Amino acid sequence: MPRIGSRANRFLTVAARFAEPRALASALRFLLLSAVFLLTPACLTANDLVLSNKFGEVTAEIFIPGDVPVLRGLYVHAANYMLKPDDRWAEAGRAIGFGHIALDIDRKANNRPTKLRKALDAALLEFATKSGHKELPNLPLAGTGHSAGGWVTQIILRTPERAITAAIDCAWVVDSTRLNPTDKSVPMLFTLGTIPDDFKMLPDITNKFLPARAGDWPWALGVQHGCAHDYGNSAAMQIPWMNAVIEARLPRDASALDAPPKLRDLKLEDGWLGDTTKISNQWASIESWSGFKGEKSRAAWFPNRAVAFVWRAWQTKDSPVVLEASAADGSANLPAWSQKSSRDLMLNPGVDVHLGVNIGEGIAVKKVQFLDGDIVLGEMTAPPWQFNWRGPSRGAHAVHAIWEGNDGRRGAVNPALIVVRGKESGR
């Protein structure tokens, strides 16, 4: 049985530091999370940490996975996100040695990006002391967010040498003409809904994204059919993108204990491209840089083949085939397909996954492939079109399918994010 006393004293000591009046709300939330932590034996063993405080007008909360002795980097949310220590971001980060920090500020406050970045730096210094993770102030940053969460690009680009990437949804595309030359090393993904709305973001594709690509900025664009200003299934595109860029730019043996690690610059010609002029169908055109026949300066750029495969599936419009998935032990099922909802499946480690598809009327299918990124997990050539994926590795997997009709036509099936926890939930 884990020893609760020493850990309880530790948490009470940390909680006491939040006792100042300006941080009362943060203290109450912290104490609640601490109580849950103390009453959950397996969590004590893993020693995950959630720390929170207020820095000026900004509230900052950080999740640090207990089984990562030294963090490699941080996912950063700047707004529109409430930190959760057991969601897709926490477990995706755990698998690659990343923590997760979420910032929050009154949207009517002035000079928000400056205040957010100042708070981020202050929070990392304070949390480094409280957690014992002295690497926190030096960590490279991978920013993400929805709508107002797009402020994260301005926040991480204040130190471009520590900015790995940004992936934002339904926020205005960054104007590359207002960026510094050093910002060009930071690959970015922008996703938007295809339905025009009051935010009027779609013109940014022509006015900002295409000029950036014409200037050889390593940026990608994705659209969600049936969505307006909706987050939808964005995480199924954002997390594969971010993790692929992290893998390419951050050396595995890099350490931030004494200084920020040096990030690698990526070469455009090492990536893949997607034809942004042909995305309103079920088989978007993707190809390697050398093999792409279209106009490279107008194409979306991807760090590798796997992300290009996910992009093709993610942009599929009106697919007659729908991916289904469930945990083999009956613990979880993939939510029903909806254009405006996330499709996540959270699993305990070691659990097999039952993969399948629902095929609509009026289509004759002769083959279905199930893929994790660009890796074929299994291929079925007859009903019931089901495959048992044995023991997927921990972390986030962008799983999708490709079908082939009797007439030879192929289509990509919208993806789901299957996340395998690093430890069992509720234990």
CSV table of C-alpha atoms in Angstrom, one decimal:
chain,number,residue,atom,x,y,z
A,1,MET,CA,0.0,0.0,0.0
A,2,PRO,CA,1.5,3.4,-0.9
A,3,ARG,CA,2.5,5.7,2.0
A,4,ILE,CA,0.0,8.5,2.0
A,5,GLY,CA,1.4,10.5,4.9
A,6,SER,CA,4.6,11.9,3.2
A,7,ARG,CA,2.7,12.7,0.0
A,8,ALA,CA,-0.1,14.4,2.0
A,9,ASN,CA,2.4,16.6,3.8
A,10,ARG,CA,3.9,17.5,0.4
A,11,PHE,CA,0.6,18.5,-1.1
A,12,LEU,CA,-0.5,20.5,2.0
A,13,THR,CA,2.8,22.4,1.9
A,14,VAL,CA,2.3,23.2,-1.8
A,15,ALA,CA,-1.3,24.1,-1.3
A,16,ALA,CA,-0.4,26.5,1.5
A,17,ARG,CA,1.6,28.5,-0.9
A,18,PHE,CA,-1.7,29.4,-2.7
A,19,ALA,CA,-3.2,30.9,0.5
A,20,GLU,CA,-2.9,34.5,-0.5
A,21,PRO,CA,-6.3,36.2,-1.2
A,22,ARG,CA,-5.7,36.8,-4.9
A,23,ALA,CA,-5.2,33.0,-5.5
A,24,LEU,CA,-8.2,31.7,-3.4
A,25,ALA,CA,-10.0,30.2,-6.4
A,26,SER,CA,-6.9,28.6,-7.6
A,27,ALA,CA,-6.2,27.2,-4.1
A,28,LEU,CA,-9.6,25.7,-3.8
A,29,ARG,CA,-9.3,24.0,-7.2
A,30,PHE,CA,-5.8,22.8,-6.3
A,31,LEU,CA,-7.0,21.3,-3.0
A,32,LEU,CA,-9.8,19.5,-4.7
A,33,LEU,CA,-7.4,18.0,-7.2
A,34,SER,CA,-5.0,17.1,-4.4
A,35,ALA,CA,-7.8,15.3,-2.5
A,36,VAL,CA,-8.6,13.2,-5.5
A,37,PHE,CA,-4.9,12.5,-5.9
A,38,LEU,CA,-4.5,11.4,-2.2
A,39,LEU,CA,-7.4,9.0,-2.3
A,40,THR,CA,-6.3,7.3,-5.5
A,41,PRO,CA,-3.5,4.7,-4.7
A,42,ALA,CA,-2.3,4.2,-8.2
A,43,CYS,CA,-2.1,7.9,-8.8
A,44,LEU,CA,0.1,8.2,-5.7
A,45,THR,CA,2.5,5.7,-7.3
A,46,ALA,CA,2.6,7.6,-10.5
A,47,ASN,CA,2.9,10.9,-8.7
A,48,ASP,CA,1.3,13.0,-11.4
A,49,LEU,CA,1.2,16.7,-10.5
A,50,VAL,CA,-1.3,19.4,-11.2
A,51,LEU,CA,-0.2,22.9,-10.0
A,52,SER,CA,-2.2,26.1,-10.3
A,53,ASN,CA,-1.8,29.8,-9.5
A,54,LYS,CA,-2.7,33.3,-10.7
A,55,PHE,CA,-0.1,35.6,-12.2
A,56,GLY,CA,-1.5,39.1,-12.6
A,57,GLU,CA,-4.6,38.7,-14.7
A,58,VAL,CA,-3.7,35.2,-15.9
A,59,THR,CA,-4.5,31.9,-14.3
A,60,ALA,CA,-2.0,29.1,-15.1
A,61,GLU,CA,-2.4,25.4,-14.5
A,62,ILE,CA,0.2,22.8,-15.4
A,63,PHE,CA,0.0,19.0,-15.6
A,64,ILE,CA,3.3,17.1,-15.1
A,65,PRO,CA,3.2,13.3,-15.7
A,66,GLY,CA,4.8,11.6,-12.7
A,67,ASP,CA,6.5,8.9,-14.8
A,68,VAL,CA,8.6,11.5,-16.7
A,69,PRO,CA,11.6,12.4,-14.5
A,70,VAL,CA,12.7,15.2,-16.8
A,71,LEU,CA,10.2,16.8,-19.2
A,72,ARG,CA,11.2,17.2,-22.9
A,73,GLY,CA,8.7,20.0,-23.7
A,74,LEU,CA,5.3,21.4,-23.1
A,75,TYR,CA,2.0,21.5,-24.9
A,76,VAL,CA,0.6,25.1,-24.4
A,77,HIS,CA,-3.1,26.2,-24.5
A,78,ALA,CA,-3.5,30.0,-24.3
A,79,ALA,CA,-7.3,30.2,-23.9
A,80,ASN,CA,-10.5,28.2,-24.4
A,81,TYR,CA,-9.3,25.1,-22.6
A,82,MET,CA,-9.7,23.9,-19.0
A,83,LEU,CA,-6.8,21.6,-18.0
A,84,LYS,CA,-7.6,18.0,-17.3
A,85,PRO,CA,-5.0,15.5,-16.0
A,86,ASP,CA,-6.6,12.5,-17.7
A,87,ASP,CA,-7.6,13.6,-21.2
A,88,ARG,CA,-6.0,13.2,-24.7
A,89,TRP,CA,-3.5,16.0,-24.2
A,90,ALA,CA,-2.3,14.6,-20.8
A,91,GLU,CA,-1.8,11.1,-22.2
A,92,ALA,CA,-0.4,12.2,-25.6
A,93,GLY,CA,2.1,14.2,-23.7
A,94,ARG,CA,2.9,11.5,-21.2
A,95,ALA,CA,3.9,9.2,-24.1
A,96,ILE,CA,6.4,11.6,-25.5
A,97,GLY,CA,7.7,13.1,-22.2
A,98,PHE,CA,5.7,16.4,-22.5
A,99,GLY,CA,3.8,18.3,-19.8
A,100,HIS,CA,0.8,20.5,-20.5
A,101,ILE,CA,0.1,24.0,-19.4
A,102,ALA,CA,-3.2,25.9,-19.8
A,103,LEU,CA,-3.5,29.7,-19.5
A,104,ASP,CA,-6.7,31.7,-19.0
A,105,ILE,CA,-7.3,35.5,-19.2
A,106,ASP,CA,-10.3,37.8,-19.4
A,107,ARG,CA,-10.9,38.1,-23.2
A,108,LYS,CA,-11.7,41.8,-22.7
A,109,ALA,CA,-8.3,42.5,-21.1
A,110,ASN,CA,-5.9,44.7,-23.0
A,111,ASN,CA,-2.5,43.6,-24.3
A,112,ARG,CA,-3.5,40.0,-23.9
A,113,PRO,CA,-0.6,38.2,-25.7
A,114,THR,CA,2.0,40.1,-23.7
A,115,LYS,CA,0.3,39.4,-20.4
A,116,LEU,CA,-0.1,35.7,-21.3
A,117,ARG,CA,3.5,35.3,-22.2
A,118,LYS,CA,4.7,37.2,-19.0
A,119,ALA,CA,2.4,34.9,-17.0
A,120,LEU,CA,3.7,31.8,-18.8
A,121,ASP,CA,7.3,32.7,-17.9
A,122,ALA,CA,6.4,33.5,-14.3
A,123,ALA,CA,4.4,30.3,-13.9
A,124,LEU,CA,7.2,28.1,-15.2
A,125,LEU,CA,9.7,29.6,-12.8
A,126,GLU,CA,7.3,29.1,-9.8
A,127,PHE,CA,6.2,25.6,-10.9
A,128,ALA,CA,9.8,24.6,-11.4
A,129,THR,CA,10.5,25.3,-7.7
A,130,LYS,CA,7.3,23.7,-6.5
A,131,SER,CA,7.6,20.5,-8.6
A,132,GLY,CA,11.3,20.0,-8.5
A,133,HIS,CA,11.4,20.1,-12.4
A,134,LYS,CA,14.0,22.7,-12.8
A,135,GLU,CA,13.9,22.2,-16.6
A,136,LEU,CA,10.4,24.0,-16.9
A,137,PRO,CA,11.7,27.5,-17.7
A,138,ASN,CA,13.8,26.1,-20.6
A,139,LEU,CA,11.4,23.8,-22.2
A,140,PRO,CA,10.5,24.0,-25.9
A,141,LEU,CA,6.9,24.8,-26.6
A,142,ALA,CA,4.2,23.3,-28.9
A,143,GLY,CA,1.2,25.7,-29.0
A,144,THR,CA,-2.4,24.7,-29.7
A,145,GLY,CA,-5.9,26.2,-29.3
A,146,HIS,CA,-9.3,27.0,-30.7
A,147,SER,CA,-10.6,30.5,-31.6
A,148,ALA,CA,-9.1,32.9,-29.0
A,149,GLY,CA,-6.7,30.1,-28.3
A,150,GLY,CA,-4.9,31.3,-31.5
A,151,TRP,CA,-3.1,33.8,-29.2
A,152,VAL,CA,-0.8,31.0,-28.6
A,153,THR,CA,1.1,31.7,-31.8
A,154,GLN,CA,2.0,35.2,-30.6
A,155,ILE,CA,3.0,33.8,-27.2
A,156,ILE,CA,5.4,31.1,-28.3
A,157,LEU,CA,6.9,33.1,-31.1
A,158,ARG,CA,8.3,35.6,-28.6
A,159,THR,CA,11.0,33.0,-28.2
A,160,PRO,CA,11.2,31.3,-31.6
A,161,GLU,CA,14.3,29.3,-30.6
A,162,ARG,CA,12.0,27.5,-28.1
A,163,ALA,CA,8.9,27.3,-30.4
A,164,ILE,CA,8.5,23.8,-31.9
A,165,THR,CA,5.2,24.3,-33.7
A,166,ALA,CA,1.7,25.7,-33.5
A,167,ALA,CA,-1.6,24.0,-34.4
A,168,ILE,CA,-4.7,26.2,-34.1
A,169,ASP,CA,-8.3,25.8,-35.1
A,170,CYS,CA,-10.8,28.5,-36.2
A,171,ALA,CA,-8.4,31.4,-35.4
A,172,TRP,CA,-7.2,33.8,-38.0
A,173,VAL,CA,-4.3,32.6,-40.1
A,174,VAL,CA,-1.1,34.4,-39.1
A,175,ASP,CA,0.1,37.1,-41.4
A,176,SER,CA,3.6,36.0,-42.4
A,177,THR,CA,4.5,39.5,-43.5
A,178,ARG,CA,4.4,40.6,-39.9
A,179,LEU,CA,6.6,37.8,-38.6
A,180,ASN,CA,10.3,37.8,-38.1
A,181,PRO,CA,12.7,35.8,-40.4
A,182,THR,CA,13.5,33.5,-37.4
A,183,ASP,CA,9.8,32.6,-37.1
A,184,LYS,CA,10.0,30.8,-40.5
A,185,SER,CA,11.6,27.8,-38.8
A,186,VAL,CA,8.3,27.1,-36.9
A,187,PRO,CA,5.9,24.9,-38.8
A,188,MET,CA,2.3,25.7,-38.3
A,189,LEU,CA,-1.1,24.0,-38.9
A,190,PHE,CA,-4.3,26.0,-39.4
A,191,THR,CA,-7.7,24.3,-39.5
A,192,LEU,CA,-11.0,26.0,-40.4
A,193,GLY,CA,-14.6,25.1,-40.8
A,194,THR,CA,-15.9,25.4,-44.4
A,195,ILE,CA,-19.2,27.1,-43.5
A,196,PRO,CA,-18.8,30.9,-43.6
A,197,ASP,CA,-19.8,32.7,-40.3
A,198,ASP,CA,-19.5,36.0,-38.6
A,199,PHE,CA,-15.8,35.5,-37.8
A,200,LYS,CA,-15.0,35.7,-41.6
A,201,MET,CA,-11.9,33.6,-41.4
A,202,LEU,CA,-12.1,31.8,-44.7
A,203,PRO,CA,-10.7,34.7,-46.7
A,204,ASP,CA,-7.5,34.2,-44.7
A,205,ILE,CA,-6.8,31.1,-46.9
A,206,THR,CA,-6.4,33.4,-50.0
A,207,ASN,CA,-5.1,36.5,-48.1
A,208,LYS,CA,-2.6,34.9,-45.7
A,209,PHE,CA,-2.1,31.2,-46.1
A,210,LEU,CA,-1.3,31.1,-49.8
A,211,PRO,CA,1.1,34.1,-49.6
A,212,ALA,CA,2.9,32.3,-46.8
A,213,ARG,CA,3.2,29.2,-48.8
A,214,ALA,CA,4.4,31.1,-51.8
A,215,GLY,CA,7.1,32.4,-49.5
A,216,ASP,CA,8.1,28.8,-48.6
A,217,TRP,CA,6.8,28.9,-45.0
A,218,PRO,CA,6.3,25.3,-43.7
A,219,TRP,CA,2.6,25.7,-43.1
A,220,ALA,CA,-0.4,23.3,-43.5
A,221,LEU,CA,-4.1,24.1,-44.0
A,222,GLY,CA,-7.0,21.8,-43.2
A,223,VAL,CA,-10.7,22.3,-43.5
A,224,GLN,CA,-13.6,20.6,-41.7
A,225,HIS,CA,-16.6,20.0,-43.8
A,226,GLY,CA,-19.9,20.7,-42.1
A,227,CYS,CA,-18.3,23.0,-39.5
A,228,ALA,CA,-18.3,26.7,-39.0
A,229,HIS,CA,-16.7,28.1,-35.8
A,230,ASP,CA,-16.5,24.6,-34.4
A,231,TYR,CA,-13.6,22.7,-32.8
A,232,GLY,CA,-15.1,19.5,-34.2
A,233,ASN,CA,-12.6,16.7,-34.7
A,234,SER,CA,-9.6,19.0,-34.8
A,235,ALA,CA,-7.6,17.1,-32.2
A,236,ALA,CA,-7.4,14.1,-34.6
A,237,MET,CA,-5.4,16.4,-37.0
A,238,GLN,CA,-3.6,18.6,-34.5
A,239,ILE,CA,-2.0,15.9,-32.3
A,240,PRO,CA,-0.5,13.9,-35.1
A,241,TRP,CA,0.8,17.1,-36.7
A,242,MET,CA,2.3,18.3,-33.4
A,243,ASN,CA,3.9,15.0,-32.5
A,244,ALA,CA,5.4,14.6,-35.9
A,245,VAL,CA,7.0,18.0,-35.8
A,246,ILE,CA,8.2,17.4,-32.3
A,247,GLU,CA,9.8,14.1,-33.4
A,248,ALA,CA,11.5,15.9,-36.3
A,249,ARG,CA,12.7,19.0,-34.5
A,250,LEU,CA,13.5,17.9,-30.9
A,251,PRO,CA,16.4,15.5,-30.6
A,252,ARG,CA,15.5,12.5,-28.4
A,253,ASP,CA,18.5,13.0,-26.2
A,254,ALA,CA,18.1,16.7,-25.8
A,255,SER,CA,17.9,18.1,-22.2
A,256,ALA,CA,16.4,21.4,-20.9
A,257,LEU,CA,17.9,21.0,-17.4
A,258,ASP,CA,20.5,23.7,-17.9
A,259,ALA,CA,19.4,25.6,-21.1
A,260,PRO,CA,16.8,25.4,-23.9
A,261,PRO,CA,17.7,22.5,-26.3
A,262,LYS,CA,18.6,23.5,-29.8
A,263,LEU,CA,15.8,22.6,-32.2
A,264,ARG,CA,16.4,21.3,-35.7
A,265,ASP,CA,15.2,23.2,-38.8
A,266,LEU,CA,13.1,21.2,-41.2
A,267,LYS,CA,13.6,21.1,-45.0
A,268,LEU,CA,10.6,21.6,-47.2
A,269,GLU,CA,11.8,19.0,-49.6
A,270,ASP,CA,11.8,16.3,-46.9
A,271,GLY,CA,8.1,16.7,-46.3
A,272,TRP,CA,4.8,15.8,-48.1
A,273,LEU,CA,2.3,18.0,-49.8
A,274,GLY,CA,-1.5,18.1,-50.1
A,275,ASP,CA,-3.4,19.7,-52.9
A,276,THR,CA,-5.6,22.4,-51.3
A,277,THR,CA,-7.6,22.9,-54.5
A,278,LYS,CA,-9.0,19.4,-54.3
A,279,ILE,CA,-10.4,18.9,-50.8
A,280,SER,CA,-14.1,18.6,-51.4
A,281,ASN,CA,-14.1,14.9,-52.1
A,282,GLN,CA,-13.3,11.6,-50.5
A,283,TRP,CA,-9.7,11.2,-51.8
A,284,ALA,CA,-7.7,14.4,-51.4
A,285,SER,CA,-4.4,14.4,-53.4
A,286,ILE,CA,-1.2,13.9,-51.4
A,287,GLU,CA,2.3,13.2,-52.5
A,288,SER,CA,5.9,13.5,-51.5
A,289,TRP,CA,7.7,16.8,-52.3
A,290,SER,CA,9.5,15.3,-55.2
A,291,GLY,CA,6.5,13.5,-56.6
A,292,PHE,CA,4.0,16.3,-56.3
A,293,LYS,CA,2.7,17.3,-59.7
A,294,GLY,CA,0.7,20.4,-58.7
A,295,GLU,CA,1.8,23.9,-57.7
A,296,LYS,CA,4.0,23.4,-54.6
A,297,SER,CA,3.6,27.0,-53.6
A,298,ARG,CA,-0.1,26.6,-53.1
A,299,ALA,CA,-0.1,23.2,-51.4
A,300,ALA,CA,-0.3,22.4,-47.7
A,301,TRP,CA,3.0,21.2,-46.3
A,302,PHE,CA,3.4,18.2,-44.0
A,303,PRO,CA,6.4,17.0,-42.0
A,304,ASN,CA,6.0,13.4,-43.1
A,305,ARG,CA,3.9,10.8,-45.0
A,306,ALA,CA,1.9,9.8,-41.9
A,307,VAL,CA,0.6,13.3,-41.3
A,308,ALA,CA,-0.3,13.6,-45.0
A,309,PHE,CA,-2.3,10.3,-44.8
A,310,VAL,CA,-4.2,11.6,-41.7
A,311,TRP,CA,-4.9,15.0,-43.5
A,312,ARG,CA,-6.4,13.1,-46.5
A,313,ALA,CA,-8.7,11.2,-44.2
A,314,TRP,CA,-9.5,14.1,-42.0
A,315,GLN,CA,-10.7,16.3,-44.9
A,316,THR,CA,-12.9,13.6,-46.4
A,317,LYS,CA,-16.4,15.0,-47.3
A,318,ASP,CA,-19.6,12.9,-47.0
A,319,SER,CA,-17.8,9.6,-46.7
A,320,PRO,CA,-20.1,6.6,-47.3
A,321,VAL,CA,-18.0,4.6,-44.9
A,322,VAL,CA,-17.7,5.4,-41.2
A,323,LEU,CA,-15.0,4.1,-38.9
A,324,GLU,CA,-16.1,2.3,-35.7
A,325,ALA,CA,-13.9,1.3,-32.7
A,326,SER,CA,-14.3,-0.2,-29.3
A,327,ALA,CA,-12.2,-1.5,-26.4
A,328,ALA,CA,-12.1,-5.3,-26.5
A,329,ASP,CA,-12.8,-5.4,-22.7
A,330,GLY,CA,-16.0,-3.4,-23.2
A,331,SER,CA,-14.6,-0.4,-21.3
A,332,ALA,CA,-15.1,2.2,-24.0
A,333,ASN,CA,-16.7,2.8,-27.4
A,334,LEU,CA,-16.0,5.4,-30.1
A,335,PRO,CA,-18.7,8.1,-30.1
A,336,ALA,CA,-21.1,8.1,-33.0
A,337,TRP,CA,-19.9,10.0,-36.1
A,338,SER,CA,-20.7,13.7,-36.1
A,339,GLN,CA,-19.1,16.4,-38.2
A,340,LYS,CA,-19.0,18.8,-35.2
A,341,SER,CA,-17.8,16.5,-32.5
A,342,SER,CA,-14.5,14.9,-31.4
A,343,ARG,CA,-14.1,11.2,-32.0
A,344,ASP,CA,-11.8,10.0,-29.2
A,345,LEU,CA,-11.4,6.6,-27.6
A,346,MET,CA,-9.5,6.5,-24.4
A,347,LEU,CA,-8.1,3.1,-23.4
A,348,ASN,CA,-6.2,1.5,-20.6
A,349,PRO,CA,-2.8,0.0,-21.5
A,350,GLY,CA,-2.7,-3.5,-22.9
A,351,VAL,CA,-6.3,-3.5,-24.1
A,352,ASP,CA,-7.0,-4.6,-27.7
A,353,VAL,CA,-9.1,-2.5,-30.0
A,354,HIS,CA,-12.0,-3.8,-32.2
A,355,LEU,CA,-11.9,-1.8,-35.5
A,356,GLY,CA,-14.7,-1.9,-38.0
A,357,VAL,CA,-16.7,0.2,-40.5
A,358,ASN,CA,-20.3,0.9,-41.3
A,359,ILE,CA,-20.9,1.0,-45.1
A,360,GLY,CA,-23.7,3.1,-46.4
A,361,GLU,CA,-26.3,1.9,-49.0
A,362,GLY,CA,-25.6,2.0,-52.7
A,363,ILE,CA,-21.9,1.3,-52.5
A,364,ALA,CA,-20.2,-2.0,-53.2
A,365,VAL,CA,-16.9,-2.4,-51.3
A,366,LYS,CA,-14.2,-5.1,-52.0
A,367,LYS,CA,-11.5,-4.1,-49.6
A,368,VAL,CA,-11.0,-2.1,-46.4
A,369,GLN,CA,-7.7,-1.1,-44.8
A,370,PHE,CA,-7.3,0.1,-41.3
A,371,LEU,CA,-4.4,2.5,-40.7
A,372,ASP,CA,-2.5,4.2,-37.8
A,373,GLY,CA,-1.2,7.2,-39.6
A,374,ASP,CA,0.4,5.6,-42.7
A,375,ILE,CA,0.9,2.2,-41.2
A,376,VAL,CA,-1.5,-0.5,-42.3
A,377,LEU,CA,-2.8,-2.3,-39.2
A,378,GLY,CA,-5.0,-4.8,-41.1
A,379,GLU,CA,-6.8,-5.4,-44.4
A,380,MET,CA,-10.2,-7.0,-44.8
A,381,THR,CA,-11.7,-8.2,-48.1
A,382,ALA,CA,-15.1,-9.5,-47.0
A,383,PRO,CA,-17.8,-8.6,-44.4
A,384,PRO,CA,-18.1,-8.0,-41.5
A,385,TRP,CA,-15.1,-5.7,-42.2
A,386,GLN,CA,-13.7,-6.1,-38.7
A,387,PHE,CA,-10.1,-6.2,-37.4
A,388,ASN,CA,-8.7,-6.8,-33.9
A,389,TRP,CA,-5.8,-4.4,-33.2
A,390,ARG,CA,-3.8,-6.1,-30.5
A,391,GLY,CA,-2.1,-4.1,-27.8
A,392,PRO,CA,-1.6,-0.7,-29.4
A,393,SER,CA,1.3,1.3,-27.9
A,394,ARG,CA,0.6,4.1,-25.4
A,395,GLY,CA,0.0,7.6,-26.6
A,396,ALA,CA,-2.2,9.1,-29.3
A,397,HIS,CA,-3.0,7.2,-32.6
A,398,ALA,CA,-4.8,8.8,-35.5
A,399,VAL,CA,-6.6,5.8,-36.8
A,400,HIS,CA,-8.6,5.8,-40.1
A,401,ALA,CA,-9.5,3.6,-43.0
A,402,ILE,CA,-9.3,3.4,-46.7
A,403,TRP,CA,-11.9,1.6,-48.8
A,404,GLU,CA,-11.9,0.4,-52.3
A,405,GLY,CA,-15.0,-0.2,-54.4
A,406,ASN,CA,-15.7,-2.9,-56.9
A,407,ASP,CA,-15.2,-0.3,-59.6
A,408,GLY,CA,-11.7,0.5,-58.3
A,409,ARG,CA,-12.6,3.8,-56.8
A,410,ARG,CA,-10.9,4.5,-53.4
A,411,GLY,CA,-12.0,6.7,-50.5
A,412,ALA,CA,-10.5,7.8,-47.2
A,413,VAL,CA,-12.6,7.5,-44.0
A,414,ASN,CA,-12.6,10.3,-41.4
A,415,PRO,CA,-10.1,9.5,-38.5
A,416,ALA,CA,-10.5,8.9,-34.8
A,417,LEU,CA,-8.0,9.6,-32.1
A,418,ILE,CA,-7.3,6.4,-30.1
A,419,VAL,CA,-5.4,7.3,-27.0
A,420,VAL,CA,-3.8,4.6,-24.9
A,421,ARG,CA,-3.1,5.7,-21.3
A,422,GLY,CA,0.2,5.3,-19.7
A,423,LYS,CA,-1.4,3.8,-16.6
A,424,GLU,CA,-4.8,2.3,-15.8
A,425,SER,CA,-7.6,4.7,-15.2
A,426,GLY,CA,-9.3,4.6,-11.8
A,427,ARG,CA,-6.6,2.4,-10.2
